[in-house]
């Protein structure tokens, strides 16, 4: 019998601690332990990695990560109601689970974990995109994490892996594909969650590349893509106006037509333009 078998069913835990999901925290609990184990396996071999989990809620995925052999798990949960449920898991896996009642946006994982670090999370809907953007721009590369295995709304997941010219292609695709290999590894229907959200969900696995695919200054690329996709229907000469005094010349020097739009540019063209802008 494994340690996970000693734990009570998640529905019993939720009832005992009155853990109704809160919309204000973007909560949708995943209670099927077969699914949480599957997500944990999608993260790869966890036996030689510490794991950062954001928004564990009552601990369904936390159980899966520990049962699949994670060396150590740091569970960061903002909702203090969930802490007693997570402490039950910590007692079953002594020394392997640390719980922080904190805002994930304010936590430094290196203060608690030892690389290599994998990040695995059913992200709260209201902070998922912001967290991903932060992890893709840690200030240095390669980052402290080796991979991200993250659940998003399916629409957001599709934006991460989108190709140029597609409706979903935007800033997230450029930033994610510049520094990682990203793919959707799992899709989940609304009824897999409690309460069921109004949308489908998907798990994206992102593996950090040793170096970005193309040379570019990160700060410039992040600023450039924010401007370009904020007005994606406009030509680049208009959406990037004011970014540099000679922006149209910079666009041409990067081998791009000023009349093109952001969604038409491939990753290598965005990086070429970022290099030109950085020289201004």
XYZ file of C-alpha atoms in Angstrom:
280
model
C 0.000 0.000 0.000
C 1.393 3.426 -0.959
C 1.277 6.507 1.260
C -1.419 8.094 -0.897
C -3.769 5.223 0.032
C -3.623 6.343 3.668
C -5.233 9.687 2.841
C -9.014 10.265 2.932
C -10.950 10.918 -0.315
C -10.705 14.518 -1.475
C -14.472 15.006 -1.394
C -14.439 14.070 2.309
C -11.601 16.536 2.927
C -13.469 19.325 1.132
C -16.632 18.623 3.135
C -14.786 18.461 6.469
C -12.977 21.772 5.958
C -15.862 23.433 4.050
C -13.642 24.192 1.070
C -16.134 25.551 -1.426
C -14.201 26.914 -4.427
C -14.017 30.704 -4.538
C -14.448 32.451 -7.855
C -12.500 35.459 -6.549
C -9.416 33.226 -6.257
C -9.926 31.564 -9.640
C -10.433 28.195 -7.946
C -11.648 25.042 -9.701
C -10.659 21.887 -7.825
C -9.504 18.741 -9.638
C -10.571 15.774 -7.512
C -9.985 12.762 -9.778
C -6.712 11.274 -8.499
C -6.248 9.332 -11.735
C -6.157 12.654 -13.589
C -3.860 14.340 -11.085
C -1.445 11.397 -11.311
C -1.549 11.661 -15.092
C -0.684 15.369 -14.944
C 2.201 14.602 -12.580
C 3.540 12.014 -15.026
C 3.355 14.558 -17.859
C 5.893 16.629 -15.922
C 8.532 13.934 -16.473
C 10.782 12.140 -13.995
C 10.280 13.930 -10.672
C 12.579 11.753 -8.587
C 15.610 13.998 -9.054
C 13.760 17.351 -8.937
C 12.174 19.644 -6.410
C 8.694 20.755 -7.478
C 6.967 24.112 -7.081
C 3.166 23.851 -7.075
C 0.985 26.965 -7.178
C -2.601 26.939 -5.927
C -2.843 23.338 -4.695
C -6.251 23.867 -3.096
C -7.200 20.707 -1.159
C -4.168 18.915 -2.610
C -5.299 16.656 -5.439
C -2.312 17.391 -7.657
C -0.048 17.574 -4.588
C -0.899 13.957 -3.840
C -0.140 13.025 -7.444
C 3.262 14.738 -7.414
C 4.332 13.010 -4.207
C 2.972 9.630 -5.265
C 4.878 9.918 -8.552
C 8.124 10.328 -6.629
C 8.810 14.061 -6.429
C 11.962 14.644 -4.378
C 10.333 17.535 -2.558
C 7.269 19.725 -3.136
C 6.730 23.366 -2.193
C 2.978 24.061 -2.253
C 2.112 27.767 -2.330
C -1.513 28.403 -1.402
C -3.049 31.839 -0.878
C -6.308 30.494 0.585
C -5.694 29.799 4.277
C -8.776 27.532 4.402
C -6.833 24.913 2.410
C -3.807 24.740 4.714
C -5.201 22.089 7.144
C -6.017 19.781 4.203
C -2.473 20.183 2.865
C -1.023 19.555 6.317
C -2.715 16.130 6.307
C -0.723 15.303 3.170
C 2.494 16.645 4.730
C 2.068 14.285 7.679
C 1.693 11.346 5.303
C 4.850 12.349 3.403
C 7.125 13.572 6.224
C 9.905 15.898 5.100
C 8.741 15.948 1.473
C 6.055 18.665 1.474
C 6.495 22.285 2.537
C 3.386 24.484 2.608
C 3.444 28.250 2.244
C 0.300 30.272 2.915
C 1.333 33.067 0.559
C 0.742 34.869 -2.722
C 2.625 33.057 -5.502
C 3.498 36.397 -7.093
C 5.576 37.248 -4.016
C 7.412 33.947 -3.389
C 11.078 33.274 -4.218
C 11.220 29.494 -4.830
C 15.018 29.428 -4.448
C 14.594 30.319 -0.788
C 12.854 26.962 -0.318
C 13.888 24.612 -3.132
C 17.099 23.207 -4.591
C 17.567 23.008 -8.390
C 16.748 21.267 -10.588
C 13.237 22.610 -10.115
C 10.111 21.695 -12.044
C 6.985 23.828 -11.779
C 3.716 21.891 -11.925
C 0.375 23.537 -11.257
C -3.330 23.737 -11.905
C -2.991 27.518 -12.038
C -5.718 29.772 -10.682
C -7.358 31.277 -13.778
C -6.930 34.844 -12.564
C -3.106 34.790 -12.286
C -2.019 32.049 -14.701
C -0.916 34.259 -17.589
C 0.937 36.686 -15.326
C 2.837 33.869 -13.626
C 3.816 32.323 -16.955
C 5.102 35.654 -18.254
C 7.207 36.089 -15.111
C 8.667 32.593 -15.409
C 9.577 33.286 -19.046
C 11.371 36.494 -18.030
C 13.330 35.665 -14.861
C 16.094 38.190 -15.583
C 18.613 35.542 -16.648
C 18.598 32.438 -18.810
C 18.568 29.490 -18.388
C 16.118 29.869 -15.490
C 16.100 28.031 -12.158
C 13.324 25.773 -13.472
C 13.876 23.049 -16.056
C 10.242 22.652 -17.095
C 6.754 24.043 -16.562
C 3.702 21.762 -16.616
C 0.743 24.075 -16.259
C -3.009 23.875 -16.619
C -4.770 26.797 -18.294
C -8.054 27.500 -19.950
C -7.803 25.725 -23.297
C -7.937 29.059 -25.131
C -4.840 30.270 -23.258
C -3.028 26.974 -23.897
C -3.684 27.340 -27.617
C -2.266 30.875 -27.525
C 0.987 29.529 -26.064
C 1.601 27.044 -28.897
C 0.036 29.080 -31.750
C 1.734 29.526 -35.119
C 2.184 32.873 -36.928
C -0.851 33.913 -38.920
C -3.310 31.998 -36.753
C -6.040 33.692 -34.749
C -4.492 32.558 -31.455
C -0.988 33.809 -32.304
C 0.157 36.639 -30.080
C 2.596 37.768 -27.442
C 2.378 34.584 -25.355
C 3.333 32.441 -28.347
C 6.360 34.602 -29.189
C 7.675 34.727 -25.624
C 7.057 31.040 -24.860
C 8.445 29.703 -28.128
C 11.493 31.971 -27.988
C 12.857 30.268 -24.879
C 11.048 26.918 -24.572
C 9.685 23.902 -26.372
C 5.948 24.149 -25.675
C 3.228 21.584 -26.382
C -0.219 20.672 -25.151
C 0.009 17.286 -23.422
C -3.514 16.888 -22.053
C -7.030 18.300 -22.388
C -9.735 18.220 -19.747
C -13.507 18.872 -19.989
C -15.341 21.151 -17.529
C -16.901 18.212 -15.698
C -13.449 17.093 -14.508
C -13.503 19.982 -12.021
C -15.477 21.028 -8.956
C -17.230 23.319 -9.639
C -17.209 22.828 -13.432
C -15.862 25.946 -15.189
C -17.576 27.260 -18.300
C -14.556 26.435 -20.465
C -12.380 23.452 -21.362
C -8.877 23.245 -19.904
C -5.534 22.021 -21.201
C -2.137 21.171 -19.740
C 0.893 22.711 -21.441
C 4.401 21.341 -20.931
C 7.209 23.838 -21.550
C 10.831 22.687 -21.490
C 13.443 25.411 -21.008
C 15.942 25.674 -23.865
C 19.627 26.114 -22.922
C 19.641 29.289 -25.042
C 16.832 31.249 -26.746
C 16.123 30.160 -30.326
C 17.324 33.494 -31.711
C 19.494 36.223 -30.185
C 17.569 39.203 -28.816
C 17.531 41.419 -25.751
C 14.777 40.074 -23.504
C 13.662 43.445 -22.164
C 13.376 44.839 -25.696
C 11.510 41.802 -27.030
C 9.012 41.870 -24.169
C 8.393 45.600 -24.673
C 8.201 45.245 -28.453
C 5.682 42.398 -28.409
C 3.518 44.203 -25.845
C 3.266 47.210 -28.166
C 2.864 45.212 -31.377
C 0.070 42.918 -30.164
C -1.747 45.585 -28.164
C -2.792 47.046 -31.523
C -2.567 43.893 -33.617
C -4.913 45.116 -36.345
C -2.683 48.055 -37.142
C 0.333 48.019 -39.421
C 3.643 47.823 -37.559
C 4.569 51.366 -38.585
C 1.526 52.535 -36.609
C 1.476 50.113 -33.659
C 5.189 50.685 -32.956
C 5.175 54.431 -33.589
C 7.205 56.215 -30.937
C 9.067 53.087 -29.809
C 12.187 54.634 -31.346
C 12.502 57.882 -33.353
C 13.364 55.910 -36.508
C 11.128 52.897 -35.987
C 10.147 52.562 -39.652
C 13.824 52.384 -40.656
C 14.397 49.774 -37.940
C 11.506 47.693 -39.250
C 12.931 47.756 -42.772
C 16.457 46.961 -41.514
C 15.053 43.826 -39.854
C 13.762 42.634 -43.234
C 10.131 43.422 -42.447
C 7.634 45.503 -44.396
C 6.255 48.424 -42.318
C 2.790 47.562 -43.647
C 2.843 44.105 -42.067
C 0.896 43.350 -38.896
C 2.171 41.705 -35.734
C 0.396 38.388 -36.287
C 2.198 37.995 -39.624
C 5.686 38.050 -38.099
C 7.508 34.814 -37.349
C 9.585 34.419 -34.195
C 12.881 35.016 -36.002
C 11.549 38.291 -37.462
C 10.432 39.516 -34.039
C 13.895 38.769 -32.691
C 15.544 40.543 -35.639
C 13.370 43.597 -34.999
C 14.181 43.487 -31.272
C 17.882 43.541 -32.111
C 17.382 46.582 -34.323
C 15.313 48.410 -31.710
C 17.883 47.643 -29.006
C 20.533 49.443 -31.087
C 18.491 52.632 -31.367
